[in-house]
PDB file of C-alpha atoms in Angstrom:
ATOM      1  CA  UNK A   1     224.321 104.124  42.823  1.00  0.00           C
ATOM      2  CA  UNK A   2     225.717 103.718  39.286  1.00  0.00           C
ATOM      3  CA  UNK A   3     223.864 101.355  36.678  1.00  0.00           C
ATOM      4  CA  UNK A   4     225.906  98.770  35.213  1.00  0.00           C
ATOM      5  CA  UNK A   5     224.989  96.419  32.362  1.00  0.00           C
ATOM      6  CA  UNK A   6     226.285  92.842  32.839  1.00  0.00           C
ATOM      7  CA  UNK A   7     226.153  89.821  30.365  1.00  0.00           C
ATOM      8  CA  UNK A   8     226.499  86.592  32.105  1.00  0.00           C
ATOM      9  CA  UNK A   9     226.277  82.935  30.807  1.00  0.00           C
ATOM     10  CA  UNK A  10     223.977  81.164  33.075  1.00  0.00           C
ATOM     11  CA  UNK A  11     222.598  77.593  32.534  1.00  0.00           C
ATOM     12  CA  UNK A  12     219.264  77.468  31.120  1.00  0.00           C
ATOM     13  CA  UNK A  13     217.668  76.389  34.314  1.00  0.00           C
ATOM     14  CA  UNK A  14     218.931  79.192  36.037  1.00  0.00           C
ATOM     15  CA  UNK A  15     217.301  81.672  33.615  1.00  0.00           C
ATOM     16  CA  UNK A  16     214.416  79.516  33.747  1.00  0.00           C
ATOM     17  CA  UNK A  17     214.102  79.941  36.943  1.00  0.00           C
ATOM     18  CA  UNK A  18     214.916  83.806  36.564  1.00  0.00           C
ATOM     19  CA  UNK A  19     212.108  83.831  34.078  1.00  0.00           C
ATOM     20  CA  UNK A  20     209.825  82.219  36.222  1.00  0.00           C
ATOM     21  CA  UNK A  21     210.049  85.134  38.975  1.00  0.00           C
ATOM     22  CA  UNK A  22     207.187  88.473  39.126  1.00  0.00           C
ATOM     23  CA  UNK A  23     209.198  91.348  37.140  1.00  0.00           C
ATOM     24  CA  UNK A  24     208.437  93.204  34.125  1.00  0.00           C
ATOM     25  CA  UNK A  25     212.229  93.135  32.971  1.00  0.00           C
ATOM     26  CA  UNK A  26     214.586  90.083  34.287  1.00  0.00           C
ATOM     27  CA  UNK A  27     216.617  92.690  37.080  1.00  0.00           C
ATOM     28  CA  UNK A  28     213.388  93.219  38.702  1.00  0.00           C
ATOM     29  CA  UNK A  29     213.069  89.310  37.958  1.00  0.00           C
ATOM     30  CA  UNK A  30     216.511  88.507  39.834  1.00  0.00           C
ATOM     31  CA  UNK A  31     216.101  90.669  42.523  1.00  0.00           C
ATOM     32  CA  UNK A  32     212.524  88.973  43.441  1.00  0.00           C
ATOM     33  CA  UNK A  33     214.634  86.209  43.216  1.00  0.00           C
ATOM     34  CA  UNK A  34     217.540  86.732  45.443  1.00  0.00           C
ATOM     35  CA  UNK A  35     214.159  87.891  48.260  1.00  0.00           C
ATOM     36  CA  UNK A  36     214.026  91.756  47.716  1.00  0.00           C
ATOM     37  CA  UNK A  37     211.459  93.442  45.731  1.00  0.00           C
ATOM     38  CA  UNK A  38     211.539  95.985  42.528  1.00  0.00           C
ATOM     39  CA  UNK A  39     211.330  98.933  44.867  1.00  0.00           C
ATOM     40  CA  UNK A  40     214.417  98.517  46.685  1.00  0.00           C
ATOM     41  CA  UNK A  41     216.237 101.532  47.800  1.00  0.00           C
ATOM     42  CA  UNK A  42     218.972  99.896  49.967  1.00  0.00           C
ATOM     43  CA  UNK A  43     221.345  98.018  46.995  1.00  0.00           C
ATOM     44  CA  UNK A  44     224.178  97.176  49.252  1.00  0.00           C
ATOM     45  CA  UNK A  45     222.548  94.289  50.583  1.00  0.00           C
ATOM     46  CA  UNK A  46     221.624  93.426  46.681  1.00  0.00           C
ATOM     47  CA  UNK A  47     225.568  93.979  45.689  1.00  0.00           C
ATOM     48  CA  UNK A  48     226.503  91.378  48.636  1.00  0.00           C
ATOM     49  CA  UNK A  49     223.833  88.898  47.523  1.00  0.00           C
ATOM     50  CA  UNK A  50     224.845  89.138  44.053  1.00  0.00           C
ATOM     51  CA  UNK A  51     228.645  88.986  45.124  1.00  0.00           C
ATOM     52  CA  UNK A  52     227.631  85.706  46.755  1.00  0.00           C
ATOM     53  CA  UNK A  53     225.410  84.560  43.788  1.00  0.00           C
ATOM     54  CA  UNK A  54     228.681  85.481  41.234  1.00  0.00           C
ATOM     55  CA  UNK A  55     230.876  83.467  43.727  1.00  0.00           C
ATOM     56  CA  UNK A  56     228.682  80.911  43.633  1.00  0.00           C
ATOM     57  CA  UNK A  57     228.231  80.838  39.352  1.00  0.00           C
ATOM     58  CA  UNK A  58     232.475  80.991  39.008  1.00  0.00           C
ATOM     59  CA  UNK A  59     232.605  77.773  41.638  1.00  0.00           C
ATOM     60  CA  UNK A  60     229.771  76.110  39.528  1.00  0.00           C
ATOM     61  CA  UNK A  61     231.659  76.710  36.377  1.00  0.00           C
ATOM     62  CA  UNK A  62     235.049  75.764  37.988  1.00  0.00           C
ATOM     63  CA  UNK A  63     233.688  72.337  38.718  1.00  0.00           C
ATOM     64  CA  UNK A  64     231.923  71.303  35.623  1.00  0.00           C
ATOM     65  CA  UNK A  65     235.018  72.345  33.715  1.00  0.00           C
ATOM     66  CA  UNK A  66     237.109  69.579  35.800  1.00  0.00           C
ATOM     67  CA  UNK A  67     233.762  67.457  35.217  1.00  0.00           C
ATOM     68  CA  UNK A  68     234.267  67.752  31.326  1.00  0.00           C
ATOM     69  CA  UNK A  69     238.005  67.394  30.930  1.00  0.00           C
ATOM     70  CA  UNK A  70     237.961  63.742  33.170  1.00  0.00           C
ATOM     71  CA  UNK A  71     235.150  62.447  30.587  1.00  0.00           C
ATOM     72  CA  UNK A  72     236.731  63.720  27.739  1.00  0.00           C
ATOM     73  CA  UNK A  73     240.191  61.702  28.770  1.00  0.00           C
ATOM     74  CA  UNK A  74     240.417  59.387  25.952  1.00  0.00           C
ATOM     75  CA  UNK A  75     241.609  60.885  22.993  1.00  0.00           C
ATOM     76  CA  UNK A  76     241.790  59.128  19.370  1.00  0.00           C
ATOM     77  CA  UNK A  77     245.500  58.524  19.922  1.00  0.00           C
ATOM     78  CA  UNK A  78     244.593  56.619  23.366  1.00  0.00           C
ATOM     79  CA  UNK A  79     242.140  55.081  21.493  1.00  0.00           C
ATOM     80  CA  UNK A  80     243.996  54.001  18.518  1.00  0.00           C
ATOM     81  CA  UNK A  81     246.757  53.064  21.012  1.00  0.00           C
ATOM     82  CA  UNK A  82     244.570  50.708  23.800  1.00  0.00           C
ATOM     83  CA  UNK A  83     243.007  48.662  20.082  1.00  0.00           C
ATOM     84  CA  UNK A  84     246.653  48.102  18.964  1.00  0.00           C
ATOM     85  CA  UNK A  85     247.289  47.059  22.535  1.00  0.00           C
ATOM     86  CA  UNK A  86     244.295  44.643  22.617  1.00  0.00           C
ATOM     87  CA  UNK A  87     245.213  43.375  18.731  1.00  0.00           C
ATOM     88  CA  UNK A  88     249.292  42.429  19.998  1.00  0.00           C
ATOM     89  CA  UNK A  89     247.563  40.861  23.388  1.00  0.00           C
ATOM     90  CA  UNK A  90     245.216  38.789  21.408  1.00  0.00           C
ATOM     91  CA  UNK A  91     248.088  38.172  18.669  1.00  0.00           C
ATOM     92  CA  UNK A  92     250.492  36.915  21.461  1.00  0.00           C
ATOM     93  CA  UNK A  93     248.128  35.031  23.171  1.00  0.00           C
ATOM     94  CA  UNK A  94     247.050  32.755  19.945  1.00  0.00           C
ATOM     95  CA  UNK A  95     250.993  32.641  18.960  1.00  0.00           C
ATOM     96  CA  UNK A  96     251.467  31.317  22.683  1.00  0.00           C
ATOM     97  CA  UNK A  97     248.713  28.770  22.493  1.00  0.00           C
ATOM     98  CA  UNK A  98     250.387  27.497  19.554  1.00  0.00           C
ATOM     99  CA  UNK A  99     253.139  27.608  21.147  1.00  0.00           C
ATOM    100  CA  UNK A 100     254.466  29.674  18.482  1.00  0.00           C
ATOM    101  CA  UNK A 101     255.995  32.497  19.361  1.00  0.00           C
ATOM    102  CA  UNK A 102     259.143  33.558  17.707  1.00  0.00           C
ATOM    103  CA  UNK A 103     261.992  33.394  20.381  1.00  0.00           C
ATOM    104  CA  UNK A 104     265.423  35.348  20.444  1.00  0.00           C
ATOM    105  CA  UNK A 105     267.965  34.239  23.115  1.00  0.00           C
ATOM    106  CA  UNK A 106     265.169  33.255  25.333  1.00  0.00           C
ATOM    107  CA  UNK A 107     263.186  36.245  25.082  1.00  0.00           C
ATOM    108  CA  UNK A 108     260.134  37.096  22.043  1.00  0.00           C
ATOM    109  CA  UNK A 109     261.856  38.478  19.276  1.00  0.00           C
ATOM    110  CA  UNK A 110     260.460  41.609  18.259  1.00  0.00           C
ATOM    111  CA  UNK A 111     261.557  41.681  14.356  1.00  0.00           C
ATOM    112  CA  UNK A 112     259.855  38.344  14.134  1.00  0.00           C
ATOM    113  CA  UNK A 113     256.651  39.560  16.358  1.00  0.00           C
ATOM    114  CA  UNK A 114     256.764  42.495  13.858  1.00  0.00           C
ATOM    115  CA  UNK A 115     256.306  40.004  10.764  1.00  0.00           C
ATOM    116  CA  UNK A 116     253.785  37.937  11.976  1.00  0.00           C
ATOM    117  CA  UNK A 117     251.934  40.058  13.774  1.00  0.00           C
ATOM    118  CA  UNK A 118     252.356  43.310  11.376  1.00  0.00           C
ATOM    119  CA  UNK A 119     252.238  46.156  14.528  1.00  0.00           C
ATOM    120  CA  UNK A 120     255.867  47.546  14.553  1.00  0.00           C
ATOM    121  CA  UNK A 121     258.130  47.042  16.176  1.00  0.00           C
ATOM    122  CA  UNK A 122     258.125  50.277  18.653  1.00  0.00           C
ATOM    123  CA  UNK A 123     254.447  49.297  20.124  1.00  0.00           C
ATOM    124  CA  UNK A 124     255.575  45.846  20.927  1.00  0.00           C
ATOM    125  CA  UNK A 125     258.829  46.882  22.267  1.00  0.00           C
ATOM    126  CA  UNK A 126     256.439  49.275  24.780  1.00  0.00           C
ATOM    127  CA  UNK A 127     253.539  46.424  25.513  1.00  0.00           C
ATOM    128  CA  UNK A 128     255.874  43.172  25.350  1.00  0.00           C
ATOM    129  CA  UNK A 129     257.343  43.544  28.795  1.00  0.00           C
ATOM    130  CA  UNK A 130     253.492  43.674  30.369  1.00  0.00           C
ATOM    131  CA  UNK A 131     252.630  40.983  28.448  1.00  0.00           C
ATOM    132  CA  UNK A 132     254.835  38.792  29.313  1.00  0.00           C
ATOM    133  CA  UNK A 133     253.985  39.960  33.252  1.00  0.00           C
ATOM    134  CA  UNK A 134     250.157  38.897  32.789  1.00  0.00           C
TER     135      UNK A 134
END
């Protein structure tokens, strides 16, 4: 059998956990580990444990890399975009208890929205129409 050195990046409770096992150097370590001891003279049973144990790692890795993109979802723009949202609602909603707003053929006038409000006239164009909905 041929040595190979491989680097992995494990969590730190893995290599705890490595680190935790009888072995004077961390193979000896993993292999306690994974249930065969230091003198081991059969490795093709080691190679398919540590097949299933790299398997195992890429699937773990795989899933908290979907984990981190869905709570990192909200970017600044969203962010920037969902407070303007919540400062034309709020806007809209005093003008309407005032029964203020500015109205053009029946409908909110946007140009007029734009100067009292002061959010142009693009992100009320795109939130108006829900809005008026609620």
């Amino acid at each position: 059998m041929k040595t190979v050195q491989c680097t992995f990046r494990l969590p730190s409770e893995v290599v705890d956990l490595i680190d935790k096992q009888a072995g004077k150097t961390r193979t000896d370590k993993l292999l306690n580990l994974l249930g065969y001891g230091c003198n081991q003279t059969d490795y093709s049973a080691i190679e398919k444990r540590i097949k299933a144990v790299e398997s195992r790692l890429s699937a773990l890795e795989c899933t908290k890399k979907v984990n981190v993109k869905r709570e990192n979802n909200s970017s600044p723009n969203q962010q920037r975009a969902l407070e303007v949202k919540a400062r034309l609602f709020s806007a809209l909603d005093e003008l309407k208890s005032r029964d203020e707003i500015p109205l053009y053929r029946g409908k909110p006038s946007i140009t007029k929205l734009k100067e009292v409000t002061g959010i142009d006239r693009g992100t009320i164009s795109k939130y108006i129409n829900e809005w008026l909905e609620m």
